[in-house]
Short mmCIF file of C-alpha atoms in Angstrom, two decimals:
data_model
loop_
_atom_site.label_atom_id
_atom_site.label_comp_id
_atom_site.label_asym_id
_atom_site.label_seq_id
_atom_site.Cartn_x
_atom_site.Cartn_y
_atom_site.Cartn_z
CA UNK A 30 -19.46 6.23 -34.50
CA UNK A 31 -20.48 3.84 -31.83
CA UNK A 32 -19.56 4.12 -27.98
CA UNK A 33 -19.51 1.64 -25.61
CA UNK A 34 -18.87 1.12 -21.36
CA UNK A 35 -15.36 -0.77 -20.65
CA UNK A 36 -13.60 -1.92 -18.54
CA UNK A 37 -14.27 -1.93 -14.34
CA UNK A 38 -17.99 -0.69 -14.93
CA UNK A 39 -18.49 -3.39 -16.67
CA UNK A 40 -16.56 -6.14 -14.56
CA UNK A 41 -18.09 -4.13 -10.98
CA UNK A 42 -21.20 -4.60 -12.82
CA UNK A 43 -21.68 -7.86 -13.56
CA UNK A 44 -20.01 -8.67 -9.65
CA UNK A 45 -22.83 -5.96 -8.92
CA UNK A 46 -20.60 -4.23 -7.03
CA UNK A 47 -20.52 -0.15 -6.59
CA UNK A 48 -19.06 0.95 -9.89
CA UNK A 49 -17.03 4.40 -9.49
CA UNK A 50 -15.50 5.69 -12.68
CA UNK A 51 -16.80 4.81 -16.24
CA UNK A 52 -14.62 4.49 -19.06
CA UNK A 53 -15.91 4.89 -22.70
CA UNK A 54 -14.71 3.79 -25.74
CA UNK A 55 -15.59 5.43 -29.16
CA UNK A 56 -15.04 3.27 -32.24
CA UNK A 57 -15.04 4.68 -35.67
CA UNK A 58 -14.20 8.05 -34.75
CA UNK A 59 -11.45 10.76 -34.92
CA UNK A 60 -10.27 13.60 -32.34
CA UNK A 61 -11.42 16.20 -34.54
CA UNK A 62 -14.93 14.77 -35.34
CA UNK A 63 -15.14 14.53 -31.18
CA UNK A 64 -13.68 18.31 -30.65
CA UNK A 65 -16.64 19.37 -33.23
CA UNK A 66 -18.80 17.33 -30.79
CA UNK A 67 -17.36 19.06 -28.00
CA UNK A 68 -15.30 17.00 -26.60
CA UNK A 69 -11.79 18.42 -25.39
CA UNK A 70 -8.76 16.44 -25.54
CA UNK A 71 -6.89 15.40 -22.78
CA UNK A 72 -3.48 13.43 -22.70
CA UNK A 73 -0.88 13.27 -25.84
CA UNK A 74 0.54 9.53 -26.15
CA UNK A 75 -3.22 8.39 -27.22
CA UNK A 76 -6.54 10.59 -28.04
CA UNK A 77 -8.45 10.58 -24.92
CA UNK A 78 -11.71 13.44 -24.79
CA UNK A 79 -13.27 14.60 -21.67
CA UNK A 80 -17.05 14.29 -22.33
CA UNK A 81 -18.44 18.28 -22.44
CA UNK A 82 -21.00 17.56 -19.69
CA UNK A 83 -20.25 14.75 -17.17
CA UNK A 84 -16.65 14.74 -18.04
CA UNK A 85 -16.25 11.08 -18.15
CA UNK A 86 -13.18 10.10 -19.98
CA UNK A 87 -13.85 8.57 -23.71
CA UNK A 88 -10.54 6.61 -25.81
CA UNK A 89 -10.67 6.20 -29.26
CA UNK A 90 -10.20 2.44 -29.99
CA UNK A 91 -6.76 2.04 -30.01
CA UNK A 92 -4.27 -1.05 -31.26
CA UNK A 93 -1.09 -1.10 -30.09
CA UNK A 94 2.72 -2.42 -31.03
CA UNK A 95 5.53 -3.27 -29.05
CA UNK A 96 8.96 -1.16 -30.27
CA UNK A 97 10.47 -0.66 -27.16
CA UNK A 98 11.07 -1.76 -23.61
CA UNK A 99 9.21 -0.74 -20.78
CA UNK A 100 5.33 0.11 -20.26
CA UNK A 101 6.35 3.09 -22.70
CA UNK A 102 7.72 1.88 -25.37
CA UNK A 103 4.70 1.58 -27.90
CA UNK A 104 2.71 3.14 -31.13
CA UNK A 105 -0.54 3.39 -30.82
CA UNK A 106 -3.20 3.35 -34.16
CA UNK A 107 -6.33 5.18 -33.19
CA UNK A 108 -7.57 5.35 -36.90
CA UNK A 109 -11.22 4.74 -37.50
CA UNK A 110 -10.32 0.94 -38.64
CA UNK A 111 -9.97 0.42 -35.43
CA UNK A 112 -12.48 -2.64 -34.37
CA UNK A 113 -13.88 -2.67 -30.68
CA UNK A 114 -12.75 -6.59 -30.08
CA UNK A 115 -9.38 -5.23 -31.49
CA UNK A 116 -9.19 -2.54 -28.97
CA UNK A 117 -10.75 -5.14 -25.82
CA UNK A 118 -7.39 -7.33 -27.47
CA UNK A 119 -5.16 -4.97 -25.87
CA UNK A 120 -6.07 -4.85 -22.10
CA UNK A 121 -4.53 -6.66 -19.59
CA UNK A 122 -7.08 -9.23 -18.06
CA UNK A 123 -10.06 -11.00 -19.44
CA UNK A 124 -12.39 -9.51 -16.85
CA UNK A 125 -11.46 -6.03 -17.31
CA UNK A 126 -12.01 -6.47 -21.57
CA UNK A 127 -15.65 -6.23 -22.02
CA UNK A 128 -17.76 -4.12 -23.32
CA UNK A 129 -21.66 -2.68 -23.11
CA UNK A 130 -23.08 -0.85 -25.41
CA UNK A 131 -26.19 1.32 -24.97
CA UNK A 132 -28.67 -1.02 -25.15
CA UNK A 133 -27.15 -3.12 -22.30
CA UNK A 134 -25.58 -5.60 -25.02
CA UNK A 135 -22.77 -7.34 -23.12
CA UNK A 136 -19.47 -7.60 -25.64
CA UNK A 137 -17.08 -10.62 -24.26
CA UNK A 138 -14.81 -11.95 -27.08
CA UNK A 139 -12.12 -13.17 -24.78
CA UNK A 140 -14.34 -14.91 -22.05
CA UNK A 141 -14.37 -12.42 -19.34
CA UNK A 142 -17.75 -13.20 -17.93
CA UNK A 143 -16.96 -17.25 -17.50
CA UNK A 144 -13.44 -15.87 -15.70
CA UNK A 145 -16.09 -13.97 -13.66
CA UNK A 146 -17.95 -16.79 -12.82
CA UNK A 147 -15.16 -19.16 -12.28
CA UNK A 148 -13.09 -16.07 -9.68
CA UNK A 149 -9.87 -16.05 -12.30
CA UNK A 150 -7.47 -13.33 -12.91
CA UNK A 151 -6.46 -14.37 -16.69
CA UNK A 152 -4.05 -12.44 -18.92
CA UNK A 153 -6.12 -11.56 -22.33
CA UNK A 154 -3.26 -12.35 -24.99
CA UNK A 155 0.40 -13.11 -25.64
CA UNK A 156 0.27 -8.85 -25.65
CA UNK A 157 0.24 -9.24 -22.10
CA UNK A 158 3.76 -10.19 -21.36
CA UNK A 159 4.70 -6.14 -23.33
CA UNK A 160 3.94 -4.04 -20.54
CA UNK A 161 5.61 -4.65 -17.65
CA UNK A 162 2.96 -2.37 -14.92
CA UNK A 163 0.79 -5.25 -15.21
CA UNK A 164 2.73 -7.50 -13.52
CA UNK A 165 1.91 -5.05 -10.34
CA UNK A 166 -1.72 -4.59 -12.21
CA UNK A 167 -2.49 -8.14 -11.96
CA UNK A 168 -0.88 -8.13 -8.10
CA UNK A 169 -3.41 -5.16 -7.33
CA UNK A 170 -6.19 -7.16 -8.68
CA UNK A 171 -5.21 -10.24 -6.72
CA UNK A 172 -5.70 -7.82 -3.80
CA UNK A 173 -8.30 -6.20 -4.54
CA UNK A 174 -10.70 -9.38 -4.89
CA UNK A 175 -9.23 -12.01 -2.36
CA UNK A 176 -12.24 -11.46 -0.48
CA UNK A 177 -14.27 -13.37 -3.34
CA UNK A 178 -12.15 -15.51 -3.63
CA UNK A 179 -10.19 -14.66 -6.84
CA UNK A 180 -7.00 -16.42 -8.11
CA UNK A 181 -4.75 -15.57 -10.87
CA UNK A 182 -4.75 -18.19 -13.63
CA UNK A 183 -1.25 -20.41 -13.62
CA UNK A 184 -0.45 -19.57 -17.05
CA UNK A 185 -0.57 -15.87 -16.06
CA UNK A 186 1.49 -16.34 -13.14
CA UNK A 187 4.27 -18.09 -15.43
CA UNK A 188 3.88 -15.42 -17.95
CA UNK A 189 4.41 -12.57 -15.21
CA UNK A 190 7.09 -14.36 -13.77
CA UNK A 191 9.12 -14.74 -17.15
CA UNK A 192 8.24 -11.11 -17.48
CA UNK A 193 10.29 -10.71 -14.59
CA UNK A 194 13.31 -13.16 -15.15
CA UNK A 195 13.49 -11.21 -18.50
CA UNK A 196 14.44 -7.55 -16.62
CA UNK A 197 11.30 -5.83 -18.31
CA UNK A 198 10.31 -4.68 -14.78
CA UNK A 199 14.32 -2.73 -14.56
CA UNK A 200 12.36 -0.51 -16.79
CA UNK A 201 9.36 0.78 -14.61
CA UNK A 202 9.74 4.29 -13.23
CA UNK A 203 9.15 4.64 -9.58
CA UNK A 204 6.25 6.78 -10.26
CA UNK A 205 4.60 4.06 -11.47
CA UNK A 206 5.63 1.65 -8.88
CA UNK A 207 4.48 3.81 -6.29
CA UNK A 208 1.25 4.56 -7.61
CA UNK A 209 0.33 1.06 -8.31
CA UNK A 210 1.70 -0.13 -4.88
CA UNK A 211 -0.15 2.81 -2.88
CA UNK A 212 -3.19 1.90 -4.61
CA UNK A 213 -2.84 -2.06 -3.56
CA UNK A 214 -2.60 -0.61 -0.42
CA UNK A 215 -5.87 0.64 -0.19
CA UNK A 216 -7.36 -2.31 -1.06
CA UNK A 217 -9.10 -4.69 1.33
CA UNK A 218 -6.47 -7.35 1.57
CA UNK A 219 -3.03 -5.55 0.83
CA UNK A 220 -0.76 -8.44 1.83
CA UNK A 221 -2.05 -10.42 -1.10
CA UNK A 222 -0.27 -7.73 -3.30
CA UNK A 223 3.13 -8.52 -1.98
CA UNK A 224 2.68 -12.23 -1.97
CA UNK A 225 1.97 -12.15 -5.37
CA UNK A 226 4.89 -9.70 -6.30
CA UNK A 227 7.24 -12.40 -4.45
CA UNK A 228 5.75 -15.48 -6.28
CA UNK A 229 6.10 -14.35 -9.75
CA UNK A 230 9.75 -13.08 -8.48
CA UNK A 231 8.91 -9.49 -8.65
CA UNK A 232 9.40 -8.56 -5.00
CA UNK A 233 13.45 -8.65 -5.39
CA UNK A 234 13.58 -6.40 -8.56
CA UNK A 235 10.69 -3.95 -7.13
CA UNK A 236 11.40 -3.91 -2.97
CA UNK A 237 14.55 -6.17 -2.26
CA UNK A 238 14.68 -4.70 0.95
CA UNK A 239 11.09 -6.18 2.01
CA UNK A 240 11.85 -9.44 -0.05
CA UNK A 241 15.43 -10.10 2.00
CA UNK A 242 13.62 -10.78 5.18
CA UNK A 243 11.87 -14.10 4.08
CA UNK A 244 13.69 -16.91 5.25
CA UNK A 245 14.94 -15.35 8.34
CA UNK A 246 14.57 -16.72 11.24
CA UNK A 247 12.69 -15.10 15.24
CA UNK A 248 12.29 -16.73 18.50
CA UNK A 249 9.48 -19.20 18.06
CA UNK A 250 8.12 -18.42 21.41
CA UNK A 251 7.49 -14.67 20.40
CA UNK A 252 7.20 -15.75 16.73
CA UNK A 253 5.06 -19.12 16.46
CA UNK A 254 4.97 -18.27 12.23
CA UNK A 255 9.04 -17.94 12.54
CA UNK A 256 9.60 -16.03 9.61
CA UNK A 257 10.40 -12.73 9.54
CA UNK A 258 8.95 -11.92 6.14
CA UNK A 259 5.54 -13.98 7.10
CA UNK A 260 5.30 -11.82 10.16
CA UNK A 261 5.82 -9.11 8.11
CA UNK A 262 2.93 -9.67 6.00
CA UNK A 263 1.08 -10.53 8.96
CA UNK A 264 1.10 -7.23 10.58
CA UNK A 265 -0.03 -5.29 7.27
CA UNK A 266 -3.00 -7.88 7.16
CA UNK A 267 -3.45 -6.60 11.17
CA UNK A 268 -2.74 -3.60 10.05
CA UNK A 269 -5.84 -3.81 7.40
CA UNK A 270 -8.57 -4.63 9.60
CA UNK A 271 -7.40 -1.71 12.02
CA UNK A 272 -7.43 1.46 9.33
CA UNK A 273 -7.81 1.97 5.74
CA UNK A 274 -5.11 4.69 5.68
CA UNK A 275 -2.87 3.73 3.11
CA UNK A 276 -0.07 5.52 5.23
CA UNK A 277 -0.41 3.70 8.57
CA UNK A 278 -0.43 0.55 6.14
CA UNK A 279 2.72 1.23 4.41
CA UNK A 280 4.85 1.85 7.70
CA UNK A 281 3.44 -1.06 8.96
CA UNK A 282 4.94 -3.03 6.14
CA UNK A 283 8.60 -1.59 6.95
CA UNK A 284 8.77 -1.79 10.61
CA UNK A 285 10.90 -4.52 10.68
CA UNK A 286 13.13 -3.91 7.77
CA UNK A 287 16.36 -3.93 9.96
CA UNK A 288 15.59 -7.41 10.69
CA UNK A 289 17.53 -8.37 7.65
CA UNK A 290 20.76 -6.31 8.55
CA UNK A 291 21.37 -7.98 12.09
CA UNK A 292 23.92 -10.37 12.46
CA UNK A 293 23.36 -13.50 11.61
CA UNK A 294 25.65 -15.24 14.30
CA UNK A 295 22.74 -14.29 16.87
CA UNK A 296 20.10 -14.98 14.99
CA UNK A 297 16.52 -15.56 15.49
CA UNK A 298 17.71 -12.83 17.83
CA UNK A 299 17.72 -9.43 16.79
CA UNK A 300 19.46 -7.19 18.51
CA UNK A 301 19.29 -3.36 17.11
CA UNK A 302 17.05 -4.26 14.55
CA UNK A 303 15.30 -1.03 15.28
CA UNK A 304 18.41 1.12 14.44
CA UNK A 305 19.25 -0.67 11.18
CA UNK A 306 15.95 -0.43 10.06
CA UNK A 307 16.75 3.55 9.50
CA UNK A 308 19.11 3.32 6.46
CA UNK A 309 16.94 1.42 4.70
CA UNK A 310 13.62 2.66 4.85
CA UNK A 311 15.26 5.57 3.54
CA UNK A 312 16.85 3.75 1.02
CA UNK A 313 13.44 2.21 -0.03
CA UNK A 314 11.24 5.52 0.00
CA UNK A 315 13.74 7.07 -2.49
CA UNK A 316 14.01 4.71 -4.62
CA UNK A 317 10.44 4.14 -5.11
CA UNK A 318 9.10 8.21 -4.22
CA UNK A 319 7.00 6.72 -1.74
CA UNK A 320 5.24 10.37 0.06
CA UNK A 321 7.10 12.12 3.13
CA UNK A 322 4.27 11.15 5.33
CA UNK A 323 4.99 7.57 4.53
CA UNK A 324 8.75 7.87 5.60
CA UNK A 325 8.21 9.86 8.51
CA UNK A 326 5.93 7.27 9.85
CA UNK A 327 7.59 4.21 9.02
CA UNK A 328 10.80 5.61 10.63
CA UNK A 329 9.43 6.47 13.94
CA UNK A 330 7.60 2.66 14.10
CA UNK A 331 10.41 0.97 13.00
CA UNK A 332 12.77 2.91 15.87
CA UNK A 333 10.13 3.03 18.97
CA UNK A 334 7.42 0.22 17.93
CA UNK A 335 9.85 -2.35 20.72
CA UNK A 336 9.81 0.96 23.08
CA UNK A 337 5.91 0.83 22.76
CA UNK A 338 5.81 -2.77 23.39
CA UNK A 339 7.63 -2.54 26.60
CA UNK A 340 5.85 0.57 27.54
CA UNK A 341 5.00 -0.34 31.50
CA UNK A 342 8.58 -1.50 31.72
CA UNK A 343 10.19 1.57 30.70
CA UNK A 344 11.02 5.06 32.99
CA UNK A 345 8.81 7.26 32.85
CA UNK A 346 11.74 9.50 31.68
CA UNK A 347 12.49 7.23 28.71
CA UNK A 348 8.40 7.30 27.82
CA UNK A 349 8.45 11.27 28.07
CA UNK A 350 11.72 11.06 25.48
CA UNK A 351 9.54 8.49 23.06
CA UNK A 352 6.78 11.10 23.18
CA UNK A 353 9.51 14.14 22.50
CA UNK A 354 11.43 12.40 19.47
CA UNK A 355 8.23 11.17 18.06
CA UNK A 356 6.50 15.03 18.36
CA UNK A 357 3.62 13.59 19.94
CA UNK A 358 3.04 16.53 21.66
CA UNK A 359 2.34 18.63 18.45
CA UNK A 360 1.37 15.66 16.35
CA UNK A 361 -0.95 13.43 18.35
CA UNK A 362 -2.69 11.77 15.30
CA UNK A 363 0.51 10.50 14.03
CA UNK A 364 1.41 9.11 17.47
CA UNK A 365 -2.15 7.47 17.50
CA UNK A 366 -1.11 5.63 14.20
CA UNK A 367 2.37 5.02 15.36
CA UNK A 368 0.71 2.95 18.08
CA UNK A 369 -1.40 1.41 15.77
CA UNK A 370 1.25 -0.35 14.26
CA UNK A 371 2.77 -0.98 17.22
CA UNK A 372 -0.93 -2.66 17.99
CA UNK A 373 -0.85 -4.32 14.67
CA UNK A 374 2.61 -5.45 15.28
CA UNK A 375 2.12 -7.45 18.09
CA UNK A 376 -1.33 -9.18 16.48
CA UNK A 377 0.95 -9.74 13.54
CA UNK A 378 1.79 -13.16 14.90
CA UNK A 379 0.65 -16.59 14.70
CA UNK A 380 -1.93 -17.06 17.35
CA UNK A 381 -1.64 -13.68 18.98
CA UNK A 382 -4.14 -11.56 16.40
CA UNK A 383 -6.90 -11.07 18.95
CA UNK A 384 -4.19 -9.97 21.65
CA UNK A 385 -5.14 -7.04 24.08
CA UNK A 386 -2.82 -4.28 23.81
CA UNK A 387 -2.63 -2.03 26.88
CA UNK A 388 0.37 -0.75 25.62
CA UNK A 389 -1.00 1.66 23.29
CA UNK A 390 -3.86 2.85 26.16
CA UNK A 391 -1.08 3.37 28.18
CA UNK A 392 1.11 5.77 25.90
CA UNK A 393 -2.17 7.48 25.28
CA UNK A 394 -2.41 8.01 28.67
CA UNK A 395 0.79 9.23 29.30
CA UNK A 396 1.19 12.05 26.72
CA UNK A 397 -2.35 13.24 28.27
CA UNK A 398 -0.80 13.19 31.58
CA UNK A 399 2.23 15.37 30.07
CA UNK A 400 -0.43 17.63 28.70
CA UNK A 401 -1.69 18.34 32.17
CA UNK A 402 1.53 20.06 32.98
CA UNK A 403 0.42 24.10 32.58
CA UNK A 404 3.58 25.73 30.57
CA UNK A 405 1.91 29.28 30.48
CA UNK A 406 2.68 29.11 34.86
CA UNK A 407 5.60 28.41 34.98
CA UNK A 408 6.36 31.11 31.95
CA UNK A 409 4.18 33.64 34.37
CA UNK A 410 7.10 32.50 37.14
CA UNK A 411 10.03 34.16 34.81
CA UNK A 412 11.30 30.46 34.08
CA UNK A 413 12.74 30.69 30.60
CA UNK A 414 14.93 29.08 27.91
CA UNK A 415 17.16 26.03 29.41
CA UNK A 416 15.62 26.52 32.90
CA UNK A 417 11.86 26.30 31.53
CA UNK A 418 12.34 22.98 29.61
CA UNK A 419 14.01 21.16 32.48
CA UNK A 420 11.26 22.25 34.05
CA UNK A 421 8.69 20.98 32.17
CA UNK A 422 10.02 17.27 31.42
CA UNK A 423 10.69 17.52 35.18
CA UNK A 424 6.90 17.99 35.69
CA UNK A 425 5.86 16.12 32.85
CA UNK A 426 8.12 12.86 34.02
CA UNK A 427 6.24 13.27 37.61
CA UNK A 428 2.68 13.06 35.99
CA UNK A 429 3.89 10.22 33.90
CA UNK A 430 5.42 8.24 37.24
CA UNK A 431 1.85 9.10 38.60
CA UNK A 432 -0.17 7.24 36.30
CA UNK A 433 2.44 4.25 36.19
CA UNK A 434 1.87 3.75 39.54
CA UNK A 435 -1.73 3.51 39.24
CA UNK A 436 -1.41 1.53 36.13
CA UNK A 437 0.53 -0.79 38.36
CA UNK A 438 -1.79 -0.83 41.32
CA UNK A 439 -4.29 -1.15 39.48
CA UNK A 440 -3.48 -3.78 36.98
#
């Protein structure tokens, strides 16, 4: 039995960057000779042991074949025949099918470490084109190392875009898709995910309701990059350098979604964009299971992010009644990110990303000054039921008027 590091440990490695999870594999072995070793066995497709004291996960070498469609639809030989390079044939990219054994020995039949060296993203084998999650895999990884400048190889992008033409991706589950895309969005440069999914064509099959807004058109003096799928990717990139909450990031991404359901007679205006937005984030969160927090957010952005915008413009009646429908008064760190994306919205445009944006100050302002309003007085008055809550937005529009004013005066 021999066991070796694979995988990300080794790639991190070798970019000495922080490596978190070690994989192991164990060649020449069998699940029972690893359960008499005390290993316990975790997962039923393929034999994968927990190890009995640091619980790192260890495979047996595996091969696999093709016998059906989607990322499912394969047998898997874990016998003790099973070769390391064999089992390194299987993964997705070069850079992620090396090995290390215990003595440090680097293992790297498929020329990882000069992909390494030279920042590619290149498909291992043929095998590649099988499973269809690493089309988003591959998209992921694209995001993931942008910042060193990493670019996938062009016969990988042809091969993941024939993987698409050829409707393996109709077979992904949404689980899937929404894991792999949540994870992208953690990553430091998110956007690159997406542009990668569109390129190899996979944007339309996976999100058509993000991929339908390239090509339309916005008022170039508010929109300079035109485009309303560009600006979309814009404001995640914003987005990125505000917060690594993979929520905030994902309503970012579907603020504008209604953009592609306005009329096209008035285009690059876009008149009740906000409202048509609605249906389909909806429609795009079931599909793909994306969390209720995700929704939630993305449909209050996508109906108030203009309101924000013109937030010194509006009554302060109509900013107390933003602040009720989005529950800021309850939830105040989802308003905060709400007006993060508004923030990120408005950077989200050529030549504006270092914009100011009193906006969201002022909001923040103004549910604070609603807060000053003291409830439990005007309860100790006998006001109650309809009579209370008039009472209260009547109080809590007067404190908002207040600090327009001396926004105003003093602006």
């Amino acid at each position: 039995m021999q066991i070796f590091l694979v995988g990300g440990a080794v790639r991190d490695q070798l970019l000495n960057l922080p490596v978190k999870d070690r994989d192991w594999v164990v060649v020449g072995s069998s699940p029972n000779a690893m359960i008499k070793q005390g290993f316990s066995q975790v997962g039923q497709d393929f034999p994968v042991f927990l190890h009995p004291q640091t619980h790192e996960e260890y495979a047996l070498a595996r091969k696999e074949r093709k016998q059906g469609t989607g990322y499912t639809g394969f047998v898997c030989d874990t016998s003790e025949t099973v070769s390391l390079e064999e089992d390194l044939l299987r993964r997705d990219l070069t850079i992620n099918a090396m090995a290390q054994d215990e003595h440090g020995q680097l293992f790297d039949p498929f020329g990882g470490q000069t992909d390494l060296q030279n920042k590619l993203l290149r498909h291992v084998s043929p095998a590649f084109k099988e499973d269809p999650l690493r089309v988003l895999r591959v998209a992921r990884f694209a995001a993931r190392f942008k910042h060193l400048g990493f670019t996938i190889a062009p016969d990988t992008l042809q091969l993941m875009t024939e993987m698409t033409q050829s409707g393996e991706l109709d077979h992904l589950v949404a689980e899937r898709v929404c894991q792999e895309s949540l994870r992208a969005m953690s990553e430091l440069s998110p956007a690159v995910y997406f542009e990668v999914l569109r390129e190899v064509g996979a944007l339309k099959v996976l999100f058509p309701e993000i991929d339908a807004l390239f090509g339309i058109p916005q008022p170039e003096k508010h929109h300079p990059e035109i485009d309303c799928g560009i600006h979309t990717l814009m404001v995640l990139e914003q987005t990125a350098r505000l917060t690594e909450d993979s929520t905030i990031r994902f309503a970012s991404l579907l603020h504008d979604l209604g953009k592609a359901l306005t009329d096209p007679e008035n285009w690059p205006h876009h008149y009740g964009h906000e409202r048509l937005g609605l249906k389909a984030i909806k429609q795009l969160c079931a599909r793909t299971r994306l969390p209720n927090a995700i929704k939630e957010l993305a449909l209050l952005v996508c109906e108030y992010h203009t309101h924000i915008h013109k937030a010194l413009e509006l009554k302060p009646e109509t900013v107390l009644k933003v602040l009720k429908n989005s529950d800021a008064f309850r939830r105040s760190e989802r308003f905060d990110a709400m007006l993060l994306c508004a923030k990120a919205d408005s950077r989200g445009r050529t030549g504006f990303e270092e914009i100011d944006y009193p906006q969201a100050d002022y909001f923040k302002a103004a549910l604070e000054a609603a807060q000053t309003v003291d409830i439990q007085s005007l309860v100790k008055q006998g006001l109650q039921g309809k009579a209370l809550g008039d009472t209260i937005d009547r109080e809590r529009v007067q404190r908002i008027a207040q600090l327009k004013k001396q926004t105003v005066k003093n602006a």
